[in-house]
Structure formats: structure tokens, C-alpha cells
Amino acid sequence: MKTEYFNKVCELLDVFDQGHGLVSEYDSLLHDYNGIILYQAESQFIRRVGDVPGITITELSIFFNKTKSACSQLMYRMKKKNLLMQVRNEHNNREYNLYLTDEGQQLYQFHKIFEEGCYRRTAEMLSSFTMEELEIYIKIQKKLNAAFLLDVEESRELNTI
């Protein structure tokens, strides 16, 4: 492998790490959604329940790639804030479906508008790139994700020794 190419890949990964750091910081901060203060994980949880009314904890855990326990903890926090409710599944007594309360629905609508504004700002900032360049970035990111997954799997194996 050419040294120049390898160095450019290293630069790409450094820039990626900077972006990851910013996303991690953003996710760790509290956010004010029209007077309701939530962490990013909480707002994403509400968004998913709003997008898929009746979703279960199991389905949420799969979607977010989190344990059922972690999703249950989030659910209980959202219930305490009166943003969602559990309804026993009439076909399976051991399962509950999740729905937004009226307050949760208002938050969901506000968050959708807020998030769309963020996405539009990002789209405007990226408007100097062509569709082809964006497609290339998506292909590169998918390859990076595959490489990162291999790193994760390798590290998991080390942690089971």
C-alpha cells in the first residue's frame, strides 16, 4: 500500500474521530425541547415510539442495539416524565406496547420540527457537494462501518478471554 494513500486514510480517520467526539459530546448534553429537558437518547426513544406507536421494548432494543434492560430504564424515565404509557398487549399478556401520552405527542411533534431544521441546516452546509460526491461519501462510510464492526467484534473476543 502506498504511503501517501495510507496517510490520507489516517487523516480521514482522524477527521472522523473529531466528528465522533462532537457527536458524543452533543449526545451527552441536556437539550431543551420546548421546555422539556431531555438527553439525546431520551428524545430518540420518544421519536421511535412516536414513529411506531405500539412498539415493544424488545423491538426498541433491537432498533437501538441496546439491551432490554437499558431500554426499560429509558422507558421508566419517560413514564415518570408523563411522556409515554405502557398498554398490555391483548394477544400476549407478558408483553406491553408503548404509546406516547398527549404531552409525549407534543414533544414528538416539536422534536420532529427541530430535527428537520438541523437536517436542513446540514443540507445547506453540504450543498456545495454533488449528489455523486454524497453517494461516494455514503459508500465510504458504509465501508468504514464494516471496518469498525470488525474492530468491535475483535475487541469483544478479547474481552471474553
Coordinates of C-alpha atoms in Angstrom, one line a residue:
M1 CA 0.0 0.0 0.0
K2 CA 1.4 3.4 -1.0
T3 CA 2.4 5.6 2.0
E4 CA 0.6 8.6 0.6
Y5 CA -2.7 6.6 0.3
F6 CA -2.2 5.2 3.8
N7 CA -1.5 8.7 5.2
K8 CA -4.7 10.0 3.6
V9 CA -6.7 7.2 5.2
C10 CA -5.2 8.0 8.5
E11 CA -6.2 11.7 8.0
L12 CA -9.7 10.6 7.1
L13 CA -9.9 8.6 10.4
D14 CA -8.6 11.5 12.4
V15 CA -11.3 13.7 11.0
F16 CA -13.9 11.0 11.6
D17 CA -12.7 10.8 15.3
Q18 CA -13.1 14.5 15.6
G19 CA -16.7 14.2 14.3
H20 CA -17.4 11.3 16.6
G21 CA -16.2 13.3 19.6
L22 CA -18.5 16.2 18.7
V23 CA -21.5 13.8 18.3
S24 CA -20.6 12.1 21.6
E25 CA -20.5 15.5 23.3
Y26 CA -23.8 16.5 21.8
D27 CA -25.4 13.3 22.9
S28 CA -24.2 13.7 26.4
L29 CA -25.7 17.2 26.8
L30 CA -29.2 18.1 28.0
H31 CA -31.5 19.5 25.3
D32 CA -34.5 21.8 25.8
Y33 CA -37.3 20.7 23.6
N34 CA -39.9 23.4 24.1
G35 CA -39.5 23.4 27.9
I36 CA -38.9 19.6 28.3
I37 CA -35.4 18.8 29.1
L38 CA -34.0 15.5 27.8
Y39 CA -30.9 13.8 26.8
Q40 CA -30.5 12.9 23.2
A41 CA -31.1 9.1 23.9
E42 CA -34.4 10.1 25.6
S43 CA -35.5 12.2 22.7
Q44 CA -34.6 9.5 20.2
F45 CA -36.6 7.0 22.3
I46 CA -39.6 9.3 22.1
R47 CA -39.1 9.7 18.4
R48 CA -39.1 6.0 17.8
V49 CA -42.2 5.4 19.9
G50 CA -43.9 8.2 18.0
D51 CA -42.8 6.8 14.7
V52 CA -44.0 3.3 15.6
P53 CA -46.9 3.5 18.1
G54 CA -47.4 0.2 19.9
I55 CA -43.7 -0.7 19.7
T56 CA -42.4 -3.1 22.3
I57 CA -39.2 -2.9 24.5
T58 CA -37.8 -5.9 22.6
E59 CA -38.3 -4.1 19.3
L60 CA -36.8 -0.9 20.7
S61 CA -33.8 -2.8 22.0
I62 CA -33.2 -4.3 18.5
F63 CA -33.6 -0.9 16.8
F64 CA -31.2 0.9 19.1
N65 CA -28.9 -2.1 19.5
K66 CA -29.2 -1.8 23.3
T67 CA -30.2 -4.3 26.0
K68 CA -33.8 -4.7 27.0
S69 CA -32.7 -3.6 30.5
A70 CA -31.3 -0.3 29.1
C71 CA -34.4 0.3 27.1
S72 CA -36.6 -0.5 30.1
Q73 CA -34.7 2.1 32.2
L74 CA -35.3 4.7 29.5
M75 CA -39.0 3.7 29.3
Y76 CA -39.4 4.2 33.0
R77 CA -37.8 7.6 32.9
M78 CA -40.1 8.6 30.1
K79 CA -43.1 7.3 32.0
K80 CA -42.1 9.3 35.1
K81 CA -42.0 12.4 32.9
N82 CA -45.5 11.5 31.6
L83 CA -44.3 11.2 28.0
L84 CA -45.3 7.6 27.3
M85 CA -47.5 4.9 28.6
Q86 CA -47.5 1.1 28.6
V87 CA -50.5 -0.9 27.5
R88 CA -50.7 -4.6 28.0
N89 CA -50.7 -6.5 24.7
E90 CA -54.1 -8.1 24.3
H91 CA -52.6 -11.1 22.4
N92 CA -49.7 -11.6 24.8
N93 CA -50.1 -10.9 28.5
R94 CA -46.3 -10.8 29.1
E95 CA -45.8 -8.0 26.6
Y96 CA -46.5 -4.3 26.7
N97 CA -46.9 -1.9 23.8
L98 CA -45.7 1.7 24.2
Y99 CA -47.6 4.8 23.2
L100 CA -47.0 8.5 23.6
T101 CA -49.1 10.5 26.0
D102 CA -50.6 13.8 24.9
E103 CA -47.5 15.5 26.3
G104 CA -45.3 13.0 24.6
Q105 CA -47.1 13.5 21.3
Q106 CA -46.5 17.3 21.7
L107 CA -42.8 16.7 22.4
Y108 CA -42.6 14.3 19.4
Q109 CA -44.1 16.9 17.0
F110 CA -41.8 19.6 18.4
H111 CA -38.7 17.4 18.1
K112 CA -39.6 16.4 14.5
I113 CA -39.7 20.1 13.5
F114 CA -36.5 20.8 15.5
E115 CA -34.6 17.9 13.9
E116 CA -35.8 18.8 10.4
G117 CA -34.3 22.2 11.0
C118 CA -31.0 20.7 12.0
Y119 CA -31.0 18.5 8.9
R120 CA -31.9 21.3 6.6
R121 CA -29.0 23.4 8.0
T122 CA -26.7 20.5 7.4
A123 CA -28.0 20.0 3.9
E124 CA -27.4 23.7 3.2
M125 CA -23.8 23.4 4.5
L126 CA -23.3 20.4 2.2
S127 CA -24.9 22.0 -0.8
S128 CA -21.6 22.6 -2.5
F129 CA -21.2 18.8 -2.9
T130 CA -22.8 17.0 -5.9
M131 CA -25.1 14.1 -5.5
E132 CA -22.3 11.9 -6.8
E133 CA -19.9 13.1 -4.1
L134 CA -22.6 12.5 -1.4
E135 CA -23.1 8.9 -2.8
I136 CA -19.3 8.4 -2.6
Y137 CA -19.3 9.5 1.0
I138 CA -22.1 7.1 1.8
K139 CA -20.2 4.3 0.2
I140 CA -17.0 5.2 2.2
Q141 CA -18.9 5.5 5.4
K142 CA -20.5 2.1 4.9
K143 CA -17.0 0.6 4.4
L144 CA -15.8 2.3 7.5
N145 CA -18.7 1.0 9.4
A146 CA -17.9 -2.5 8.3
A147 CA -14.3 -2.0 9.4
F148 CA -15.4 -0.6 12.8
L149 CA -17.7 -3.6 13.2
L150 CA -14.7 -5.9 12.7
D151 CA -12.8 -3.9 15.4
V152 CA -15.8 -4.2 17.8
E153 CA -16.1 -8.0 17.2
E154 CA -12.3 -8.4 17.7
S155 CA -12.4 -6.5 20.9
R156 CA -15.4 -8.4 22.2
E157 CA -13.4 -11.6 21.6
L158 CA -10.5 -10.2 23.7
N159 CA -12.9 -9.3 26.5
T160 CA -14.3 -12.9 26.7
I161 CA -10.9 -14.4 27.3

